[in-house]
Amino acid sequence: MSFGPPPSPYTQSAVAADQARRRRRIRLLSGAVAVLLAVALGVGGRLLLSSSADDGARADDKATAAQRPDEVRTTVEEIPASPEGQQAIEHYAEHLEKNTDTNPRYAPGSWATDKIFARGVADRVEGYRIKPHYDETAWTLELGGHICATSRHVTADGRTAVVVQPPRSDGSPDRGVCDQVVFFDLNTGRKLWQEKMPAAGFAYVTNTNLTLTEGVVAVAWGHGSVAYDMKSGKRLWNTTTTARCEDKGFAGGRALLAVVGCGAAPDTTFEVQKLDPRTGRTEWTYKVARGVDKVFLPSSDPPVLAVAAGDIEVTDLITLDGRGRHLATVSLNGYDAECGTRYYSKPFFGVVENCDGVVVGRTRAYVMSKENIASGQPSDWIVAFDTTTGRTAGKFEGREFQRVYPLRASGDDLLIYRAGAEPIAPAALVRWNPRTDEETPLLLFALPEDDEGELSDPQRTDVVVEHGSVFFAPRELARDDDAPKSKVLMAIGYTSAGLTH
């Protein structure tokens, strides 16, 4: 693998930190059988949404169906006829004898449509048909080089993009450069276009960020940025390194925001700009206070910043209005935003939009708490904050031995993954209405026992919900030292055993 300029970012020191996170957590169940048995039987006060809430979800779904093809998809999950889950896909990686924990096969990028679950694996993307008892790869898109950056965004008609590092000889001055953008169809695996990024000699896996917004694919790598038209692949605009301030990364979706860094480290100051996606013109600028070391953008609309002020971890959420004016600051003391924590906190495959402990809806920001190890109490919880006022607007508690993780918004509700505590309680995909504090179990299922720890860790695994199914895809694939020639699980998914309505 030839990622990055010398020295390689994948050094022993990069992967040695916090090795304990690779060990499966052992949760002791003593003293909790009665509580969890009640959970398994569905006993509890918050189970089914009212019919009015369902009507709202259906209205949201109709609005989603009316999206234009080039818009970034926003889907609303319906309540299935039965929450009983059945396995929809299960795929394994082979030939990992040389891939140890310190030298894994990277698998960045996971996406789903109503028909296909797709994921990036090293230098290709594979698509798996979502069909129980069907265990064949529907298509494989060979990229001709390793994936350097991905985006979680998908268009309404099922397209997305990756940035690729073309293979070059060891002596090439461009070895490790990531300068190819590939736009493709998730349902068919067909490459729609591929373009070379201009003046991208300093774009590497450690600094390249990719996003999608309406009709536009945008890439930034600190030393430059570029935007392409989705339909044609035509370059719309690009920036270079001549200016004092540089585009460090983008956030897409309903709008296009840029994190802009000005000046050299350690005295870099940051701005967040809203850009016109078609022209690159700045529509407004928000100046981040001095002393902030990192800026992440978990949402472009509403604009939400996650900032690390004088700390290596994110310390605050900052919400803005539609004109870039400050609305509220939310302290994240006691919370776990999980921004930039993937791959042992290394900036691989794009990090600006990646905050696995934060989900932003239309009027709420949902943040995961730090883990609570106190006996007889929830393992963690998710708190909703009003993006206009910054005040708390609801709390969803996990259960003892069962952590909860925010996944994505579904209309005005939040989709949550609740880890299982087998054999007492299954894992669950839950929809939470923060306005009424009601929850609806959408799917109940059991993850493979040997992989449950890794699959339930958002720092290590992509969890994707789409069209009534939930998928788990580890971002790093490594051999089992006890059985180095055995296959390794790289994707598993569940759907309802009953029909949706």
Tab-separated table of N, CA, C and O in Angstrom, residues 309-364:
chain	number	residue	atom	x	y	z
A	309	ALA	N	-11.211	23.411	21.362
A	309	ALA	CA	-10.627	24.652	21.864
A	309	ALA	C	-9.662	24.342	22.995
A	309	ALA	O	-10.082	24.009	24.106
A	310	GLY	N	-8.365	24.400	22.687
A	310	GLY	CA	-7.353	24.144	23.709
A	310	GLY	C	-7.327	22.720	24.188
A	310	GLY	O	-6.887	22.436	25.297
A	311	ASP	N	-7.799	21.794	23.378
A	311	ASP	CA	-7.847	20.392	23.765
A	311	ASP	C	-7.723	19.559	22.495
A	311	ASP	O	-7.974	20.044	21.397
A	312	ILE	N	-7.335	18.296	22.660
A	312	ILE	CA	-7.246	17.424	21.489
A	312	ILE	C	-8.614	16.872	21.120
A	312	ILE	O	-8.815	16.410	19.993
A	313	GLU	N	-9.560	16.888	22.047
A	313	GLU	CA	-10.914	16.423	21.782
A	313	GLU	C	-11.842	17.611	21.559
A	313	GLU	O	-11.570	18.734	22.008
A	314	VAL	N	-12.960	17.350	20.859
A	314	VAL	CA	-13.945	18.400	20.627
A	314	VAL	C	-14.527	18.863	21.957
A	314	VAL	O	-14.920	18.053	22.802
A	315	THR	N	-14.565	20.174	22.148
A	315	THR	CA	-15.021	20.749	23.413
A	315	THR	C	-16.388	21.410	23.312
A	315	THR	O	-17.087	21.534	24.318
A	316	ASP	N	-16.775	21.855	22.099
A	316	ASP	CA	-18.014	22.617	21.964
A	316	ASP	C	-18.661	22.379	20.596
A	316	ASP	O	-17.971	22.128	19.610
A	317	LEU	N	-19.981	22.506	20.580
A	317	LEU	CA	-20.727	22.655	19.337
A	317	LEU	C	-21.110	24.121	19.197
A	317	LEU	O	-21.521	24.760	20.175
A	318	ILE	N	-20.983	24.654	17.987
A	318	ILE	CA	-21.388	26.024	17.700
A	318	ILE	C	-22.432	25.962	16.597
A	318	ILE	O	-22.196	25.377	15.533
A	319	THR	N	-23.599	26.547	16.844
A	319	THR	CA	-24.654	26.559	15.829
A	319	THR	C	-24.773	27.961	15.246
A	319	THR	O	-24.630	28.966	15.958
A	320	LEU	N	-25.029	28.019	13.944
A	320	LEU	CA	-25.168	29.281	13.229
A	320	LEU	C	-26.528	29.354	12.566
A	320	LEU	O	-27.182	28.330	12.330
A	321	ASP	N	-26.942	30.573	12.220
A	321	ASP	CA	-28.182	30.705	11.452
A	321	ASP	C	-27.858	30.640	9.962
A	321	ASP	O	-26.710	30.413	9.562
A	322	GLY	N	-28.872	30.829	9.127
A	322	GLY	CA	-28.692	30.688	7.693
A	322	GLY	C	-27.828	31.759	7.056
A	322	GLY	O	-27.481	31.655	5.879
A	323	ARG	N	-27.445	32.782	7.833
A	323	ARG	CA	-26.570	33.834	7.315
A	323	ARG	C	-25.199	33.806	7.979
A	323	ARG	O	-24.429	34.746	7.862
A	324	GLY	N	-24.916	32.698	8.685
A	324	GLY	CA	-23.603	32.548	9.286
A	324	GLY	C	-23.412	33.284	10.597
A	324	GLY	O	-22.274	33.470	11.041
A	325	ARG	N	-24.489	33.680	11.243
A	325	ARG	CA	-24.402	34.395	12.529
A	325	ARG	C	-24.544	33.406	13.679
A	325	ARG	O	-25.341	32.475	13.616
A	326	HIS	N	-23.780	33.663	14.735
A	326	HIS	CA	-23.759	32.764	15.890
A	326	HIS	C	-25.128	32.691	16.549
A	326	HIS	O	-25.779	33.710	16.814
A	327	LEU	N	-25.571	31.467	16.814
A	327	LEU	CA	-26.815	31.260	17.553
A	327	LEU	C	-26.549	30.770	18.963
A	327	LEU	O	-27.042	31.341	19.944
A	328	ALA	N	-25.764	29.690	19.083
A	328	ALA	CA	-25.577	29.085	20.408
A	328	ALA	C	-24.262	28.324	20.448
A	328	ALA	O	-23.760	27.869	19.417
A	329	THR	N	-23.725	28.198	21.652
A	329	THR	CA	-22.557	27.359	21.898
A	329	THR	C	-22.939	26.330	22.959
A	329	THR	O	-23.472	26.690	24.008
A	330	VAL	N	-22.691	25.076	22.664
A	330	VAL	CA	-23.043	23.982	23.561
A	330	VAL	C	-21.754	23.339	24.060
A	330	VAL	O	-20.959	22.830	23.263
A	331	SER	N	-21.531	23.367	25.363
A	331	SER	CA	-20.360	22.706	25.932
A	331	SER	C	-20.546	21.194	25.869
A	331	SER	O	-21.618	20.671	26.198
A	332	LEU	N	-19.485	20.497	25.451
A	332	LEU	CA	-19.567	19.044	25.336
A	332	LEU	C	-18.821	18.343	26.469
A	332	LEU	O	-18.384	17.202	26.318
A	333	ASN	N	-18.706	19.005	27.575
A	333	ASN	CA	-18.143	18.359	28.759
A	333	ASN	C	-19.043	17.195	29.179
A	333	ASN	O	-20.226	17.376	29.441
A	334	GLY	N	-18.503	15.999	29.198
A	334	GLY	CA	-19.293	14.813	29.516
A	334	GLY	C	-19.855	14.112	28.304
A	334	GLY	O	-20.505	13.073	28.439
A	335	TYR	N	-19.589	14.663	27.116
A	335	TYR	CA	-20.093	14.067	25.884
A	335	TYR	C	-18.948	13.534	25.033
A	335	TYR	O	-17.782	13.875	25.242
A	336	ASP	N	-19.290	12.699	24.063
A	336	ASP	CA	-18.293	12.049	23.225
A	336	ASP	C	-18.670	12.283	21.764
A	336	ASP	O	-19.371	11.483	21.159
A	337	ALA	N	-18.199	13.399	21.198
A	337	ALA	CA	-18.578	13.754	19.829
A	337	ALA	C	-17.970	12.812	18.799
A	337	ALA	O	-18.490	12.680	17.693
A	338	GLU	N	-16.867	12.153	19.133
A	338	GLU	CA	-16.216	11.185	18.240
A	338	GLU	C	-15.860	11.811	16.888
A	338	GLU	O	-16.027	11.186	15.840
A	339	CYS	N	-15.352	13.037	16.904
A	339	CYS	CA	-14.908	13.682	15.675
A	339	CYS	C	-13.445	13.344	15.428
A	339	CYS	O	-12.597	13.537	16.308
A	340	GLY	N	-13.145	12.855	14.249
A	340	GLY	CA	-11.764	12.558	13.896
A	340	GLY	C	-11.141	11.427	14.667
A	340	GLY	O	-9.913	11.339	14.756
A	341	THR	N	-11.952	10.524	15.210
A	341	THR	CA	-11.413	9.441	16.046
A	341	THR	C	-11.220	8.137	15.286
A	341	THR	O	-10.700	7.179	15.846
A	342	ARG	N	-11.634	8.087	14.037
A	342	ARG	CA	-11.458	6.856	13.262
A	342	ARG	C	-9.974	6.608	12.991
A	342	ARG	O	-9.171	7.541	12.993
A	343	TYR	N	-9.631	5.367	12.743
A	343	TYR	CA	-8.266	4.988	12.385
A	343	TYR	C	-7.253	5.510	13.411
A	343	TYR	O	-6.239	6.099	13.072
A	344	TYR	N	-7.596	5.302	14.704
A	344	TYR	CA	-6.711	5.716	15.791
A	344	TYR	C	-6.408	7.208	15.731
A	344	TYR	O	-5.273	7.645	15.910
A	345	SER	N	-7.453	7.979	15.468
A	345	SER	CA	-7.400	9.439	15.450
A	345	SER	C	-6.478	9.990	14.377
A	345	SER	O	-6.049	11.148	14.456
A	346	LYS	N	-6.184	9.215	13.361
A	346	LYS	CA	-5.411	9.700	12.234
A	346	LYS	C	-6.357	10.218	11.148
A	346	LYS	O	-7.453	9.682	10.961
A	347	PRO	N	-5.949	11.252	10.409
A	347	PRO	CA	-6.865	11.875	9.431
A	347	PRO	C	-6.929	11.139	8.111
A	347	PRO	O	-6.689	11.708	7.047
A	348	PHE	N	-7.277	9.872	8.158
A	348	PHE	CA	-7.350	9.067	6.947
A	348	PHE	C	-8.746	9.156	6.330
A	348	PHE	O	-9.760	9.140	7.025
A	349	PHE	N	-8.798	9.213	4.992
A	349	PHE	CA	-10.022	9.068	4.206
A	349	PHE	C	-11.021	10.202	4.415
A	349	PHE	O	-12.190	10.046	4.151
A	350	GLY	N	-10.555	11.368	4.904
A	350	GLY	CA	-11.436	12.516	5.063
A	350	GLY	C	-12.083	12.536	6.427
A	350	GLY	O	-12.726	11.566	6.824
A	351	VAL	N	-11.928	13.632	7.180
A	351	VAL	CA	-12.440	13.645	8.550
A	351	VAL	C	-13.359	14.826	8.845
A	351	VAL	O	-13.997	14.850	9.893
A	352	VAL	N	-13.449	15.817	7.970
A	352	VAL	CA	-14.142	17.057	8.315
A	352	VAL	C	-15.597	16.813	8.693
A	352	VAL	O	-16.125	17.420	9.629
A	353	GLU	N	-16.296	15.913	8.002
A	353	GLU	CA	-17.703	15.644	8.302
A	353	GLU	C	-17.906	14.482	9.266
A	353	GLU	O	-19.046	14.181	9.622
A	354	ASN	N	-16.828	13.819	9.670
A	354	ASN	CA	-16.966	12.573	10.432
A	354	ASN	C	-16.971	12.818	11.935
A	354	ASN	O	-15.932	12.889	12.576
A	355	CYS	N	-18.158	12.950	12.496
A	355	CYS	CA	-18.355	13.027	13.945
A	355	CYS	C	-19.346	11.925	14.312
A	355	CYS	O	-20.560	12.124	14.249
A	356	ASP	N	-18.831	10.763	14.693
A	356	ASP	CA	-19.688	9.598	14.871
A	356	ASP	C	-20.564	9.672	16.115
A	356	ASP	O	-21.491	8.878	16.263
A	357	GLY	N	-20.286	10.621	17.007
A	357	GLY	CA	-21.124	10.788	18.191
A	357	GLY	C	-22.098	11.935	18.076
A	357	GLY	O	-22.754	12.294	19.060
A	358	VAL	N	-22.198	12.548	16.888
A	358	VAL	CA	-23.076	13.702	16.675
A	358	VAL	C	-23.932	13.467	15.438
A	358	VAL	O	-23.429	13.057	14.394
A	359	VAL	N	-25.216	13.723	15.556
A	359	VAL	CA	-26.133	13.744	14.412
A	359	VAL	C	-26.899	15.054	14.472
A	359	VAL	O	-27.357	15.470	15.542
A	360	VAL	N	-27.046	15.707	13.339
A	360	VAL	CA	-27.777	16.974	13.293
A	360	VAL	C	-28.990	16.817	12.394
A	360	VAL	O	-28.867	16.427	11.228
A	361	GLY	N	-30.164	17.090	12.960
A	361	GLY	CA	-31.397	17.106	12.193
A	361	GLY	C	-31.765	18.520	11.800
A	361	GLY	O	-30.942	19.433	11.845
A	362	ARG	N	-33.001	18.727	11.443
A	362	ARG	CA	-33.413	20.042	10.953
A	362	ARG	C	-33.467	21.087	12.059
A	362	ARG	O	-33.199	22.268	11.811
A	363	THR	N	-33.777	20.667	13.284
A	363	THR	CA	-33.868	21.626	14.394
A	363	THR	C	-33.160	21.148	15.649
A	363	THR	O	-33.168	21.852	16.650
A	364	ARG	N	-32.564	19.970	15.614
A	364	ARG	CA	-31.928	19.392	16.793
A	364	ARG	C	-30.534	18.878	16.454
A	364	ARG	O	-30.286	18.395	15.348
